mmCIF file of C-alpha atoms in Angstrom:
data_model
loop_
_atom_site.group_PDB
_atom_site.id
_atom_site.type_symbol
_atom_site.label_atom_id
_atom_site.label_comp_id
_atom_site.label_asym_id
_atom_site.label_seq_id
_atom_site.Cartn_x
_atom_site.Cartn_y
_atom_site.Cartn_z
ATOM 1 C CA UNK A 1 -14.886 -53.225 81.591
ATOM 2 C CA UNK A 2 -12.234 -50.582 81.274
ATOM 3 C CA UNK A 3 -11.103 -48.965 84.461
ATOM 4 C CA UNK A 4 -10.196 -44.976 84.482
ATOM 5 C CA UNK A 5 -6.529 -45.906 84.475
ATOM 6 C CA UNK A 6 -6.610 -47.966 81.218
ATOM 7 C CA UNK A 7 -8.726 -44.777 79.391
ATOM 8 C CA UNK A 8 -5.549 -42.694 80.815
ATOM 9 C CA UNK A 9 -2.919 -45.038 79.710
ATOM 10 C CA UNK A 10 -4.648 -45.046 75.976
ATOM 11 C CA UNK A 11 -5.498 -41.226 75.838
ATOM 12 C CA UNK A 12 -1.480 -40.747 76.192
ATOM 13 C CA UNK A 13 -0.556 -43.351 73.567
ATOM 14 C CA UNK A 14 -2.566 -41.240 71.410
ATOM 15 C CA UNK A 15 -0.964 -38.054 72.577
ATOM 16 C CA UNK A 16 2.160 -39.325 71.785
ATOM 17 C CA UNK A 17 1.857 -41.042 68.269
ATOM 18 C CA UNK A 18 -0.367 -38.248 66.732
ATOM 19 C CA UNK A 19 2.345 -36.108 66.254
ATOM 20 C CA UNK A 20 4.443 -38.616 65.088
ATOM 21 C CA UNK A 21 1.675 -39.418 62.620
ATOM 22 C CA UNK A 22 1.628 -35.997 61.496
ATOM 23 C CA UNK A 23 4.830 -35.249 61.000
ATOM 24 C CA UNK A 24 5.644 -38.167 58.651
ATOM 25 C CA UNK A 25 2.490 -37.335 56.771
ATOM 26 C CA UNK A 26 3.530 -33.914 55.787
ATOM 27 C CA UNK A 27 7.066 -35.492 55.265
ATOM 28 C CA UNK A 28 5.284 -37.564 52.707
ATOM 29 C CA UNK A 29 3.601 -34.336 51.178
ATOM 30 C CA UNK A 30 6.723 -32.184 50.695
ATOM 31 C CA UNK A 31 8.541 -35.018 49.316
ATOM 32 C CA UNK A 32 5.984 -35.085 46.578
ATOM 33 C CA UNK A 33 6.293 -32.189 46.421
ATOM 34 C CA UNK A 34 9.405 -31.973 46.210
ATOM 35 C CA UNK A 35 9.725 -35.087 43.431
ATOM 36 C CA UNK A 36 6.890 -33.543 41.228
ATOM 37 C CA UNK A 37 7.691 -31.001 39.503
ATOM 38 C CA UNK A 38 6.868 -29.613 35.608
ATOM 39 C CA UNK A 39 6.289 -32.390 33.131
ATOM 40 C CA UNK A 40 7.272 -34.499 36.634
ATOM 41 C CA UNK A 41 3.885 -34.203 37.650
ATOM 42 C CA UNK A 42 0.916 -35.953 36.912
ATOM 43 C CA UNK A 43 -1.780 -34.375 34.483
ATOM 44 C CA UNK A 44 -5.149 -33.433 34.948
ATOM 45 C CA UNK A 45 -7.484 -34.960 33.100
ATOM 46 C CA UNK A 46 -9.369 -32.104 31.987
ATOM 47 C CA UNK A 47 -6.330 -30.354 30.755
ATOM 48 C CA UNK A 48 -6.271 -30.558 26.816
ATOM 49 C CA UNK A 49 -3.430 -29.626 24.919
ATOM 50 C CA UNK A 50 -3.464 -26.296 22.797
ATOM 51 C CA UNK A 51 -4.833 -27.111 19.695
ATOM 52 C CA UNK A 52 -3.381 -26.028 16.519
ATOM 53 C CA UNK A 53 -5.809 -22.934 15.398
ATOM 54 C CA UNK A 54 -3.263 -20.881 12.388
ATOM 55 C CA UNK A 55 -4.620 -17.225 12.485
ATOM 56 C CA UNK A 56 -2.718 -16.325 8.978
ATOM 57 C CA UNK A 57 -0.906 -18.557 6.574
ATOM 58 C CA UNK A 58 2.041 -17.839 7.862
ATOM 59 C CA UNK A 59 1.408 -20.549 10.398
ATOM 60 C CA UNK A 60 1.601 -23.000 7.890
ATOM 61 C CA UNK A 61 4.570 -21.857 6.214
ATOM 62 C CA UNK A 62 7.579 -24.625 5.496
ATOM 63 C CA UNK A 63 9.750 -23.493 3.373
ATOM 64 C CA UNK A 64 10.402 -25.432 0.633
ATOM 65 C CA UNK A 65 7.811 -27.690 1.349
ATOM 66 C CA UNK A 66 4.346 -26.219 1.371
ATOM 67 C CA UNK A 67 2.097 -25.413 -1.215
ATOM 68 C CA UNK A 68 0.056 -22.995 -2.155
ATOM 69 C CA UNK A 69 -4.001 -23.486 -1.757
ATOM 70 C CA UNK A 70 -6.477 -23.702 0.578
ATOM 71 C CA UNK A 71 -6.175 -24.277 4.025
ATOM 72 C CA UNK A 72 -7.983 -23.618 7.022
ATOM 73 C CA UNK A 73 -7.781 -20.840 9.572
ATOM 74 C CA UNK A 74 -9.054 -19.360 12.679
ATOM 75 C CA UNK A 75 -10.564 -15.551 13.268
ATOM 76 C CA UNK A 76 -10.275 -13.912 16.829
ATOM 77 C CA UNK A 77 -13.167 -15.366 17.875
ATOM 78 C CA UNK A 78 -12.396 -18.797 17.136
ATOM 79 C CA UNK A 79 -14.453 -19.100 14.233
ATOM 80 C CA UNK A 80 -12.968 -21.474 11.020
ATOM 81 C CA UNK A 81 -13.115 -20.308 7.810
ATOM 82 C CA UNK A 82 -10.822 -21.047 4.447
ATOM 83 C CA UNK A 83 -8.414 -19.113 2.727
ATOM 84 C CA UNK A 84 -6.122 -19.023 -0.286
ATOM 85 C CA UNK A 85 -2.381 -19.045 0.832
ATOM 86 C CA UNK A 86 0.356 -18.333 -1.132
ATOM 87 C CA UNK A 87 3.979 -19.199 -0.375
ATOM 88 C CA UNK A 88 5.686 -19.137 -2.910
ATOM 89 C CA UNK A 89 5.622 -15.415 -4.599
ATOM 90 C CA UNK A 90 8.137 -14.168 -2.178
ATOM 91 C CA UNK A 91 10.566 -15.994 -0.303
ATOM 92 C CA UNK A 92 10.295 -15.846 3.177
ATOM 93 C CA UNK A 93 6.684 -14.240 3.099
ATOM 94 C CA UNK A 94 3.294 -16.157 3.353
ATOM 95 C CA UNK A 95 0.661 -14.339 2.042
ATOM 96 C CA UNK A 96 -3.481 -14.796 2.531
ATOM 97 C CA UNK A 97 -6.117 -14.036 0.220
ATOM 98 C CA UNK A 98 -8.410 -10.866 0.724
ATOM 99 C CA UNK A 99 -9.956 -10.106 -1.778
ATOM 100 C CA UNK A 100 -10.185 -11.103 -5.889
ATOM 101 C CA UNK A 101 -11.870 -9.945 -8.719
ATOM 102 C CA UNK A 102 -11.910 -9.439 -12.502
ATOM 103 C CA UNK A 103 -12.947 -6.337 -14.635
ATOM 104 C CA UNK A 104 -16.635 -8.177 -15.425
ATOM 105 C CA UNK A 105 -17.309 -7.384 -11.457
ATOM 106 C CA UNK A 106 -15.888 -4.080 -10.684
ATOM 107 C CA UNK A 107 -18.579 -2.607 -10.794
ATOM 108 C CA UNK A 108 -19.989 -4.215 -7.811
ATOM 109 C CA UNK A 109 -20.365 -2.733 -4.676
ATOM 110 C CA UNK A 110 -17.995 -5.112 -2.847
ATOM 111 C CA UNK A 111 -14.813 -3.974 -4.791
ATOM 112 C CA UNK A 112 -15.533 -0.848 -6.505
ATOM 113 C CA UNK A 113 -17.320 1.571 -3.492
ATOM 114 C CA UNK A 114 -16.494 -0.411 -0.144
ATOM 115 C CA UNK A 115 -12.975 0.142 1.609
ATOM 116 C CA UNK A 116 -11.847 -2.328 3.622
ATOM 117 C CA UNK A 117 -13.011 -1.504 7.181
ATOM 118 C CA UNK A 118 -16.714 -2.256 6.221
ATOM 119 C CA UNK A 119 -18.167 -5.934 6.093
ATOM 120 C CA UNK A 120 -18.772 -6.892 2.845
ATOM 121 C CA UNK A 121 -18.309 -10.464 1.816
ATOM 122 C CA UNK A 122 -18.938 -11.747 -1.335
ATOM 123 C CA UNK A 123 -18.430 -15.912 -1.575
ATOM 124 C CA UNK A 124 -15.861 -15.750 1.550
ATOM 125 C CA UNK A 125 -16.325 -19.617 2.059
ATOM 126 C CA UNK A 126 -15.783 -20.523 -2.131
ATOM 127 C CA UNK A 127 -12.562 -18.938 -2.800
ATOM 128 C CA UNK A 128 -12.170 -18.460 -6.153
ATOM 129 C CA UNK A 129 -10.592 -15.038 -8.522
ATOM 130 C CA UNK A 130 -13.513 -13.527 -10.217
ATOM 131 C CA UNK A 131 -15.072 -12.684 -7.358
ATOM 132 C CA UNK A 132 -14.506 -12.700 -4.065
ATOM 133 C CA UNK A 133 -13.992 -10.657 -0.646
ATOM 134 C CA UNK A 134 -13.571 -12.170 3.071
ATOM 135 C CA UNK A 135 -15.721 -10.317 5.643
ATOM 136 C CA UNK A 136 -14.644 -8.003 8.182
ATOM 137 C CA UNK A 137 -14.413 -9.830 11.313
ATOM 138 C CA UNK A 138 -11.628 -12.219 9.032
ATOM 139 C CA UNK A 139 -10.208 -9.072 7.689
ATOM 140 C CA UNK A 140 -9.714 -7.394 10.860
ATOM 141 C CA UNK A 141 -8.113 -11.089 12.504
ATOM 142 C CA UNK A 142 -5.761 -11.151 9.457
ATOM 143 C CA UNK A 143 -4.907 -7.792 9.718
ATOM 144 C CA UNK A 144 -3.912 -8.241 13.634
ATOM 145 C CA UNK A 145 -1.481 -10.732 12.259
ATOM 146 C CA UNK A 146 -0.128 -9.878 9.269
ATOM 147 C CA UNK A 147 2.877 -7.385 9.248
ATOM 148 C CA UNK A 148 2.274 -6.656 5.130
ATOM 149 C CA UNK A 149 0.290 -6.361 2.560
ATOM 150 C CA UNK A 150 0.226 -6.114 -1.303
ATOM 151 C CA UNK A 151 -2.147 -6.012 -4.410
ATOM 152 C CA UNK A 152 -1.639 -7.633 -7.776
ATOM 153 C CA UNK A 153 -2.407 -7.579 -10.765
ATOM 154 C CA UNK A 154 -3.723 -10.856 -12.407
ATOM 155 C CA UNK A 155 -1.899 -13.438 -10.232
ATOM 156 C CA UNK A 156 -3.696 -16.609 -11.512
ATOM 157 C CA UNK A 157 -1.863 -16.078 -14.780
ATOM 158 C CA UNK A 158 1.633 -13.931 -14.275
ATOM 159 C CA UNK A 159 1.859 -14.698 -10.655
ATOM 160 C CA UNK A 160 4.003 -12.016 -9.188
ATOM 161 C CA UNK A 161 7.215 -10.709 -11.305
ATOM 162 C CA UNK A 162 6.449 -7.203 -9.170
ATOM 163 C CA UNK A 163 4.689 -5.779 -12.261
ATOM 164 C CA UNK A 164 1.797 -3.907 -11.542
ATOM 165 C CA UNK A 165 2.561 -4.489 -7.582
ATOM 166 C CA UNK A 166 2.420 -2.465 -4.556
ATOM 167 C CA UNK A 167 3.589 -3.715 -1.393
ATOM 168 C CA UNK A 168 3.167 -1.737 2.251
ATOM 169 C CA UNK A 169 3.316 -2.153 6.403
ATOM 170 C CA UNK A 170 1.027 -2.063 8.263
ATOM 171 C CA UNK A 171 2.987 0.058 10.743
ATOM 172 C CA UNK A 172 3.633 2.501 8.000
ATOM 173 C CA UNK A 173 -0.514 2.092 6.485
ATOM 174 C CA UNK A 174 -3.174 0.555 7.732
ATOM 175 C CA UNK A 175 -5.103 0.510 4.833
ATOM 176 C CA UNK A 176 -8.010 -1.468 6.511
ATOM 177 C CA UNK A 177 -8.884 1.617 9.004
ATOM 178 C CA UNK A 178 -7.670 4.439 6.365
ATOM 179 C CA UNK A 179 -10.542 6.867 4.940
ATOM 180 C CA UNK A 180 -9.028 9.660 3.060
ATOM 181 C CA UNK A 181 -8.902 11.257 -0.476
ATOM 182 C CA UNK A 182 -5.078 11.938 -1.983
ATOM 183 C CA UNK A 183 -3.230 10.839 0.724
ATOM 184 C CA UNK A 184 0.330 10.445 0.633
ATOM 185 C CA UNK A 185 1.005 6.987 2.033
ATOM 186 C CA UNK A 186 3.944 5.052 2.473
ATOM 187 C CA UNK A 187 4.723 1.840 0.665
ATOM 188 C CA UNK A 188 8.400 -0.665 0.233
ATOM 189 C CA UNK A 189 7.995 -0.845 -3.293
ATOM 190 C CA UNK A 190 4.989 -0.057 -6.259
ATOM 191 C CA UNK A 191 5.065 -0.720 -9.733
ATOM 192 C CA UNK A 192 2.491 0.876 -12.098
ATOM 193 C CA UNK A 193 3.202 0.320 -15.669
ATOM 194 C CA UNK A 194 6.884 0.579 -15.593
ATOM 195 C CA UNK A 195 7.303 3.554 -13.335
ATOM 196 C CA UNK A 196 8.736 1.853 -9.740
ATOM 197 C CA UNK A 197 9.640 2.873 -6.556
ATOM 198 C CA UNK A 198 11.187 1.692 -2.934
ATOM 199 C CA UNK A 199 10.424 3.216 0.274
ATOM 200 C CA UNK A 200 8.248 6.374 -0.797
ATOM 201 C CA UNK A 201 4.928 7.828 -0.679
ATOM 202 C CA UNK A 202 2.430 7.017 -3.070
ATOM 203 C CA UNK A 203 -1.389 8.766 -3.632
ATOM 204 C CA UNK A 204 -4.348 6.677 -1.826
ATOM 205 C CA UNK A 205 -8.077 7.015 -1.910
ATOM 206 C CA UNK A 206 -10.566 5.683 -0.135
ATOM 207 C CA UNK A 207 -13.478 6.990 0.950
ATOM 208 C CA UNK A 208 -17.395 5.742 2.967
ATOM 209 C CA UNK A 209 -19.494 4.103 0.441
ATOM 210 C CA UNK A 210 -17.901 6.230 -2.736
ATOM 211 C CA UNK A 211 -14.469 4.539 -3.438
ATOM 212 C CA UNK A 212 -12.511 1.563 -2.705
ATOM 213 C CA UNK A 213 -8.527 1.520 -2.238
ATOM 214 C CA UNK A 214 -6.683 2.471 -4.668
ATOM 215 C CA UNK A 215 -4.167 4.744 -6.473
ATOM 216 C CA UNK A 216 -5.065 7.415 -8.915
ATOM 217 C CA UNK A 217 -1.838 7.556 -10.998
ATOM 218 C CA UNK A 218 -2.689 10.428 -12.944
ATOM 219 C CA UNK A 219 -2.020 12.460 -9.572
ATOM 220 C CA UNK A 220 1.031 13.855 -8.922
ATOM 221 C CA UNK A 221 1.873 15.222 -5.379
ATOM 222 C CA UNK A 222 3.539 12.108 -3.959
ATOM 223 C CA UNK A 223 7.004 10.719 -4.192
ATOM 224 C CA UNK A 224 5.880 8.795 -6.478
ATOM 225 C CA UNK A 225 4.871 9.798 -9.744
ATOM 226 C CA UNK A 226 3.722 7.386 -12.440
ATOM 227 C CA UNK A 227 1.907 10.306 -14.305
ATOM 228 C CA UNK A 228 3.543 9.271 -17.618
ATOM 229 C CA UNK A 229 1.155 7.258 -19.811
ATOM 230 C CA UNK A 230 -1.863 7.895 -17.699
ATOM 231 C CA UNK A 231 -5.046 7.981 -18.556
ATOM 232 C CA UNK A 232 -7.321 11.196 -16.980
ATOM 233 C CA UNK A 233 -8.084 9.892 -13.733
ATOM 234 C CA UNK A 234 -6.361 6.480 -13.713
ATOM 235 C CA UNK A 235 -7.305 4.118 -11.120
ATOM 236 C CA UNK A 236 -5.027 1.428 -10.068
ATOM 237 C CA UNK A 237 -5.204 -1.647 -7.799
ATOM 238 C CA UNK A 238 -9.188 -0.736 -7.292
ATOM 239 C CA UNK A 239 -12.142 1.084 -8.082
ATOM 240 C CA UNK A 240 -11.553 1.385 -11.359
ATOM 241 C CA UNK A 241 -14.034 4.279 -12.973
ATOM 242 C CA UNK A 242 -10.887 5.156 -15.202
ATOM 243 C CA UNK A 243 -8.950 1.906 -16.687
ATOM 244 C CA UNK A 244 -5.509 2.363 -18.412
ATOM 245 C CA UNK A 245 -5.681 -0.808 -21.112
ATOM 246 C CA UNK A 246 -1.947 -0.962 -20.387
ATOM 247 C CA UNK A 247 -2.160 -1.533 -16.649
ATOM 248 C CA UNK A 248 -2.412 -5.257 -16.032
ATOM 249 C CA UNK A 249 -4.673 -5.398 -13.866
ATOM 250 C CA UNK A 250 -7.492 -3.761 -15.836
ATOM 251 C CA UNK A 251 -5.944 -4.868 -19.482
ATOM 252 C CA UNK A 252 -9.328 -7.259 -20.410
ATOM 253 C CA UNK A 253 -12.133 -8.443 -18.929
ATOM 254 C CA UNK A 254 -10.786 -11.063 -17.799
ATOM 255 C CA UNK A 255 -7.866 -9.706 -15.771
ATOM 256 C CA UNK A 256 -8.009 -10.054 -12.098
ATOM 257 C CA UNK A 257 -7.215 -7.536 -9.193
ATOM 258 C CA UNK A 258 -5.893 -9.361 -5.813
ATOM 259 C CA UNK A 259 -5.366 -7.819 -2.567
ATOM 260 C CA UNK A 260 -3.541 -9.746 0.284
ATOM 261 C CA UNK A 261 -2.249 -9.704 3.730
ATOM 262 C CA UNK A 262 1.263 -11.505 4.900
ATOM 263 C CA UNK A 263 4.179 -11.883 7.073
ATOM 264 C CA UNK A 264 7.761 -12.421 7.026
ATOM 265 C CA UNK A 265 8.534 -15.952 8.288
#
């Protein structure tokens, strides 16, 4: 049996090592915590790495190294899908596939009376040139990461020599939100039949199930003015009601419009 004096002796043993007991405990803590720190410390287990998930081609881009083709990217919502991408054109620039078609399909409703702000897709998941047209939630995520972006005029077979070209900013025109009819719009450099021109204002339409982008280079008004050689009512780069035999883009049936979206590496 214990007597009252040995429960009092024990009881202030304990007294006296508890603290003790403590205080080297949370020694032991803060010198973890001190030791572990960043890559120091050990990892979760249900902590994954980021996983790679390109939202434009430019994600891909080596230069020198990568080729163009098909690879796969990633929408806002997460959502894979793939695209065309084209490195090579331009130094420095990646580019991604919007849309493509030849003169045999202008006259469908996907590239001749839908502007870009719309969803229309036409074979978005079987890229090919005669046609096709991503739909508007990939549109609108390429857009949101693209600084650029350019039409041309048969690329399967010239490629781009910046004949038959236009090239704009975003900042400068948004041409997937744009609705307007005549608008001067800025653009770095366009090229219709011959006539050029850097940093100017150039004529756009596009307009709510009537017209899809394009330029009317019969129309003078803008900076630039490629009025020369045009036919009445010329349409350039899109829609396409009035074809000018000499613009590349519409010079057979078999020519090919393109419309892209890019950044600078």
């Amino acid at each position: 049996m214990w007597s009252p004096r040995s429960y009092i002796v024990i009881l202030c043993l304990f007294a006296v090592a508890l603290p003790v007991f403590l205080e080297a405990t949370d020694h032991k803590k803060e010198k973890r915590s001190v030791e572990c720190k960043g890559d120091n410390c050990p990892k979760s287990n249900t902590v994954e790495l980021n996983p790679f998930r390109p939202k434009s081609c430019v994600e891909y881009y080596v230069p020198g190294k990568t080729t163009c083709g098909i690879y796969r990217l990633f929408d806002d919502y997460g959502n894979s899908f793939p695209a065309y991408c084209d490195f090579t054109s331009e130094p420095g620039t990646a580019w991604t596939l919007v849309m493509s078609y030849n003169q045999k399909n202008r006259g469908l409703p996907q590239f001749s009376k839908t502007p870009f702000k719309f969803d229309a897709p036409v074979n978005e998941n079987s890229q090919n040139w005669n046609v096709y047209r991503l739909g508007l939630s990939r549109i609108r995520s390429l857009a949101a990461h693209s600084t650029h972006w350019r039409a041309t005029c048969s690329y399967p077979s010239h490629g781009v020599d910046f004949t038959d070209y236009v090239r704009g900013n975003f900042k400068d025109f948004n041409v997937v939100d744009f609705l307007g009819n005549g608008e001067c719009k800025e653009v770095e450099y366009v090229n219709i039949r011959g006539h050029r021109g850097v940093h100017l204002t150039a004529k756009f339409w596009q307009a709510e199930n009537t017209l899809s982008l394009h330029i009317d280079s019969s129309a003078a008004g803008c900076e630039f003015n490629p009025t020369a050689g045009a036919v009445v009512s010329e349409d350039n780069f899109g829609f396409y009601a009035a074809i000018n035999h000499k613009f590349r883009c519409t010079r057979g049936e078999g020519s090919t419009t393109q419309w892209w979206f890019g950044s600078h590496l």
